[in-house]
Coordinates of C-alpha atoms and ligand atoms in Angstrom, one line a residue:
X114 CA 58.7 -50.5 10.8
X115 CA 57.2 -53.9 10.3
X116 CA 54.4 -54.2 12.8
X117 CA 55.3 -57.7 13.9
X118 CA 58.9 -56.5 14.6
X119 CA 57.9 -53.6 16.9
X120 CA 59.0 -53.9 20.5
X121 CA 55.5 -53.5 21.9
X122 CA 54.3 -56.3 19.7
X123 CA 57.1 -58.7 20.7
X124 CA 56.6 -57.9 24.4
X125 CA 52.8 -58.5 24.1
X126 CA 53.3 -61.8 22.3
X127 CA 55.9 -63.0 24.9
X128 CA 53.6 -62.0 27.8
X129 CA 50.6 -63.9 26.2
X130 CA 52.8 -67.0 25.7
X131 CA 54.2 -66.8 29.3
X132 CA 50.6 -66.6 30.6
X133 CA 49.6 -69.7 28.5
X134 CA 52.5 -71.6 29.9
X135 CA 51.4 -70.8 33.4
X136 CA 48.2 -72.6 32.7
X137 CA 46.0 -69.5 33.0
X138 CA 44.5 -69.6 29.4
X139 CA 42.6 -72.8 28.8
X140 CA 40.8 -72.7 25.4
X141 CA 40.0 -69.1 24.7
X142 CA 40.2 -68.0 28.3
X143 CA 41.7 -64.6 29.2
X144 CA 42.5 -61.4 27.2
X145 CA 45.2 -58.8 27.0
X146 CA 45.4 -55.2 25.8
X147 CA 48.1 -52.5 25.4
X148 CA 47.6 -48.8 24.9
X149 CA 50.1 -47.6 22.2
X150 CA 52.4 -44.6 22.6
X151 CA 52.0 -41.9 20.0
X152 CA 55.5 -42.6 18.7
X153 CA 54.6 -46.3 18.3
X154 CA 51.5 -45.4 16.3
X155 CA 53.6 -43.1 14.0
X156 CA 56.2 -45.9 13.5
X157 CA 53.6 -48.3 12.2
X158 CA 51.1 -45.9 10.6
X159 CA 52.3 -46.5 7.0
X160 CA 51.6 -50.3 7.5
X161 CA 48.1 -50.0 9.1
X162 CA 45.2 -51.2 7.0
X163 CA 42.8 -48.7 5.4
X164 CA 40.2 -47.7 8.0
X165 CA 37.1 -49.9 8.1
X166 CA 33.7 -49.3 9.7
X167 CA 33.3 -47.9 13.2
X168 CA 31.8 -50.5 15.6
X169 CA 30.3 -49.7 19.0
X170 CA 32.5 -50.5 22.0
X171 CA 29.5 -51.1 24.2
X172 CA 30.5 -48.4 26.7
X173 CA 31.8 -44.9 26.6
X174 CA 35.5 -44.0 27.2
X175 CA 35.9 -40.4 26.2
X176 CA 39.2 -40.3 28.1
X177 CA 40.7 -42.6 25.4
X178 CA 39.4 -40.7 22.3
X179 CA 41.7 -41.3 19.3
X180 CA 43.9 -43.8 21.0
X181 CA 45.2 -47.1 19.5
X182 CA 45.3 -50.4 21.3
X183 CA 46.7 -53.8 20.6
X184 CA 44.2 -56.4 21.9
X185 CA 43.6 -60.1 21.8
X186 CA 40.7 -61.3 19.6
X187 CA 37.4 -62.7 20.9
X188 CA 37.4 -66.5 20.8
X189 CA 41.1 -66.7 20.0
X190 CA 43.3 -69.0 22.0
X191 CA 46.3 -67.7 23.8
X192 CA 48.3 -70.8 22.8
X193 CA 48.0 -69.8 19.2
X194 CA 49.2 -66.2 19.6
X195 CA 52.9 -67.0 19.2
X196 CA 52.4 -69.0 16.1
X197 CA 49.8 -66.7 14.3
X198 CA 49.6 -63.3 15.9
X199 CA 48.0 -61.7 12.8
X200 CA 45.0 -64.1 13.2
X201 CA 44.7 -63.8 17.0
X202 CA 45.4 -60.1 17.6
X203 CA 44.1 -56.7 16.5
X204 CA 45.2 -53.1 16.6
X205 CA 42.1 -51.0 17.0
X206 CA 41.6 -47.2 16.9
X207 CA 39.0 -45.4 18.9
X208 CA 36.9 -42.5 17.6
X209 CA 36.8 -39.0 19.0
X210 CA 33.7 -39.8 21.1
X211 CA 35.3 -42.8 22.7
X212 CA 32.2 -44.9 21.9
X213 CA 33.4 -46.7 18.7
X214 CA 36.4 -48.6 17.5
X215 CA 37.7 -49.8 14.1
X216 CA 40.2 -52.4 13.3
X217 CA 43.4 -51.2 11.7
X218 CA 45.5 -54.4 11.7
X219 CA 45.2 -58.1 12.4
X220 CA 42.3 -60.6 12.8
X221 CA 43.2 -61.6 9.2
X222 CA 40.8 -64.6 9.4
X223 CA 38.0 -62.4 10.7
X224 CA 36.7 -61.8 14.2
X225 CA 36.2 -59.1 16.8
X226 CA 38.3 -57.7 19.6
X227 CA 38.1 -59.5 23.0
X228 CA 34.6 -60.0 24.5
X229 CA 35.9 -58.1 27.5
X230 CA 36.7 -54.9 25.5
X231 CA 34.4 -52.8 27.7
X232 CA 36.3 -53.8 30.9
X233 CA 39.7 -53.4 29.2
X234 CA 38.9 -49.9 27.9
X235 CA 37.2 -48.7 31.1
X236 CA 40.2 -49.9 33.1
X237 CA 42.6 -48.2 30.7
X238 CA 40.6 -45.0 31.0
X239 CA 40.7 -45.0 34.8
X240 CA 44.4 -46.0 34.9
X241 CA 45.4 -43.4 32.3
X242 CA 43.8 -40.7 34.5
X243 CA 45.0 -41.9 37.9
X244 CA 48.6 -42.7 36.8
X245 CA 49.1 -39.7 34.6
X246 CA 49.3 -41.9 31.6
X247 CA 51.9 -44.3 33.0
X248 CA 49.8 -47.5 32.9
X249 CA 49.4 -49.1 29.4
X250 CA 48.7 -52.8 30.0
X251 CA 45.5 -54.5 31.1
X252 CA 45.6 -58.3 31.6
X253 CA 42.8 -60.8 32.3
X254 CA 43.7 -64.4 33.2
X255 CA 42.0 -67.4 34.6
X256 CA 44.4 -67.9 37.5
X257 CA 43.6 -71.3 39.0
X258 CA 44.5 -70.7 42.7
X259 CA 43.0 -67.3 43.0
X260 CA 39.8 -68.6 41.5
X261 CA 39.8 -71.5 43.9
X262 CA 40.1 -69.1 46.9
X263 CA 36.9 -67.3 45.8
X264 CA 34.9 -70.4 46.8
X265 CA 36.4 -70.4 50.3
X266 CA 37.3 -66.9 51.6
X267 CA 34.8 -64.1 52.2
X268 CA 34.7 -61.9 49.0
X269 CA 36.1 -58.8 50.7
X270 CA 39.1 -56.7 49.6
X271 CA 40.3 -56.7 53.2
X272 CA 40.3 -60.5 53.7
X273 CA 41.9 -61.3 50.3
X274 CA 44.5 -58.6 50.6
X275 CA 45.5 -59.6 54.1
X276 CA 45.6 -63.4 53.4
X277 CA 47.6 -62.9 50.2
X278 CA 50.0 -60.5 51.9
X279 CA 50.6 -63.0 54.7
X280 CA 51.7 -65.7 52.3
X281 CA 54.9 -64.0 51.1
X282 CA 56.9 -61.1 52.5
X283 CA 57.3 -59.6 49.0
X284 CA 53.5 -59.3 48.5
X285 CA 52.8 -56.1 50.3
X286 CA 55.8 -54.6 48.5
X287 CA 54.5 -55.6 45.1
X288 CA 50.9 -54.6 45.8
X289 CA 50.9 -52.3 48.8
X290 CA 47.5 -50.8 47.7
X291 CA 45.9 -54.3 48.1
X292 CA 43.5 -56.2 45.8
X293 CA 39.9 -55.7 45.0
X294 CA 37.3 -58.5 44.9
X295 CA 34.1 -58.5 42.9
X296 CA 31.3 -61.0 43.5
X297 CA 30.1 -63.1 40.6
X298 CA 28.8 -61.1 37.7
X299 CA 27.9 -61.8 34.0
X300 CA 31.2 -61.3 32.1
X301 CA 31.6 -59.4 28.8
X302 CA 29.3 -56.4 29.4
X303 CA 29.2 -52.9 30.6
X304 CA 28.1 -53.6 34.2
X305 CA 31.1 -55.8 35.1
X306 CA 33.3 -53.2 33.3
X307 CA 31.9 -50.4 35.5
X308 CA 32.4 -52.5 38.7
X309 CA 36.0 -53.5 37.7
X310 CA 37.1 -50.0 36.6
X311 CA 35.8 -48.7 40.0
X312 CA 38.3 -51.1 41.7
X313 CA 41.0 -49.8 39.4
X314 CA 40.7 -46.3 41.0
X315 CA 42.6 -47.7 44.0
X316 CA 43.9 -51.1 43.1
X317 CA 46.1 -52.5 40.3
X318 CA 44.4 -56.0 40.6
X319 CA 40.8 -57.0 40.7
X320 CA 39.6 -60.5 41.4
X321 CA 36.4 -61.7 39.7
X322 CA 34.8 -64.4 41.9
X323 CA 34.7 -67.9 40.3
X324 CA 36.2 -66.5 37.1
X325 CA 39.7 -64.9 37.3
X326 CA 41.7 -61.7 37.7
X327 CA 42.4 -58.4 36.0
X328 CA 45.8 -56.6 36.5
X329 CA 47.0 -53.2 35.3
X330 CA 50.5 -52.0 35.0
X331 CA 53.0 -49.7 33.3
X332 CA 54.6 -52.4 31.1
X333 CA 54.4 -56.1 30.2
X334 CA 56.9 -57.2 32.9
X335 CA 55.2 -55.3 35.7
X336 CA 51.7 -56.4 34.8
X337 CA 52.6 -60.0 34.3
X338 CA 54.7 -59.9 37.4
X339 CA 51.8 -58.6 39.5
X340 CA 49.5 -61.4 38.2
X341 CA 52.2 -64.0 38.8
X342 CA 52.9 -62.7 42.4
X343 CA 49.3 -62.7 43.4
X344 CA 48.6 -66.1 41.9
X345 CA 51.7 -67.6 43.5
X346 CA 50.6 -66.2 46.9
X347 CA 47.2 -67.8 46.3
X348 CA 48.9 -71.1 45.6
X349 CA 50.8 -71.0 48.9
X350 CA 47.6 -70.1 50.8
X351 CA 45.9 -73.1 49.3
X352 CA 48.8 -75.4 50.4
X353 CA 48.6 -73.9 53.9
X354 CA 44.8 -74.3 54.1
X355 CA 45.1 -77.8 52.7
X356 CA 47.5 -78.8 55.6
X357 CA 45.7 -77.0 58.4
X358 CA 42.8 -74.6 58.9
X359 CA 44.9 -72.6 61.4
X360 CA 48.4 -71.1 61.0
X361 CA 50.9 -71.9 63.7
X362 CA 52.7 -68.6 63.0
X363 CA 52.4 -65.9 60.4
X364 CA 53.4 -62.3 59.5
X365 CA 51.6 -60.1 62.0
X366 CA 50.1 -56.6 61.6
X367 CA 53.1 -55.2 63.5
X368 CA 55.5 -57.1 61.2
X369 CA 53.7 -55.4 58.2
X370 CA 54.0 -52.0 59.9
X371 CA 57.8 -52.6 60.3
X372 CA 58.0 -53.8 56.7
X373 CA 56.3 -50.6 55.5
X374 CA 58.8 -48.5 57.4
X375 CA 61.8 -50.5 56.1
X376 CA 60.6 -50.4 52.5
X377 CA 59.2 -46.9 52.5
X378 CA 55.7 -48.0 51.4
X379 CA 52.4 -47.2 52.9
X380 CA 50.1 -50.1 53.8
X381 CA 46.5 -49.0 54.5
X382 CA 45.5 -49.8 58.1
X383 CA 42.2 -51.3 56.9
X384 CA 44.2 -54.4 55.9
X385 CA 46.0 -54.7 59.2
X386 CA 43.0 -55.6 61.4
X387 CA 43.2 -57.8 64.4
X388 CA 41.8 -61.3 63.7
X389 CA 39.3 -62.9 66.1
Ligands
2HA176 O1 37.0 -66.1 27.0 O2 38.2 -64.9 29.5 O3 36.2 -63.4 30.4 C1 37.6 -64.9 27.3 C2 37.4 -64.6 28.7 C3 36.1 -63.9 29.1
ZN177 ZN1 37.6 -64.6 31.5

């Protein structure tokens, strides 16, 4: 099977382009990764490049030993992915220790996998474990409205989750587990990867203050849809706060409890606090 024709590749490229058109990927901002199924690896194996040198990941992900990932390239622009995926993307293989990777396809003009590879892979490792292998997509975007809120709201999981839930009835249905928030950190390294992957133990979305958001999901639609839903909710909140610092009415904690019952979801009580 031609690698560029495979379904996972087409889904990946469409998602990246959708994100660009949302305005979430200025310059080389953002990154995306997908953990291939074994059958997908077998389908493309004859067309992979000869194995090159092993390179250090910068962290250790033994839970992902031997797995293959499709990832965006460091410094590559999302707006170019659709026109030249072989220059912008890479398929990488991890070694048996989960400490090194090698490039097996793509980056034909040179380059390295995304600078956020440690966070992507540590998130994948956690999600593979806690979802029994279901989650395969990790997405990082520079979501304008969510970033803006990190200058105004307290950086707490409880406050962000509650305020985002209140902005659209669908929100607690789409992310009933809530969202995590991480104070400003240096991007691109192991420390932020450890902090983010800790959030991924419970949440499917982690907000990086003054930077952007990471989302995890089973497939491209669900992962993009989660990012899109949270970012739209943040946009509504900004419109509300721009009109008035106080809400005249809103969705109340008891409304949320009724919603949880009606939709058969569980909404943690820590998000349903009484406001002063
Ligand atoms: O430039 O978004 O976080 C890629 C990034 C780094
Ligand atoms: Zn970023």
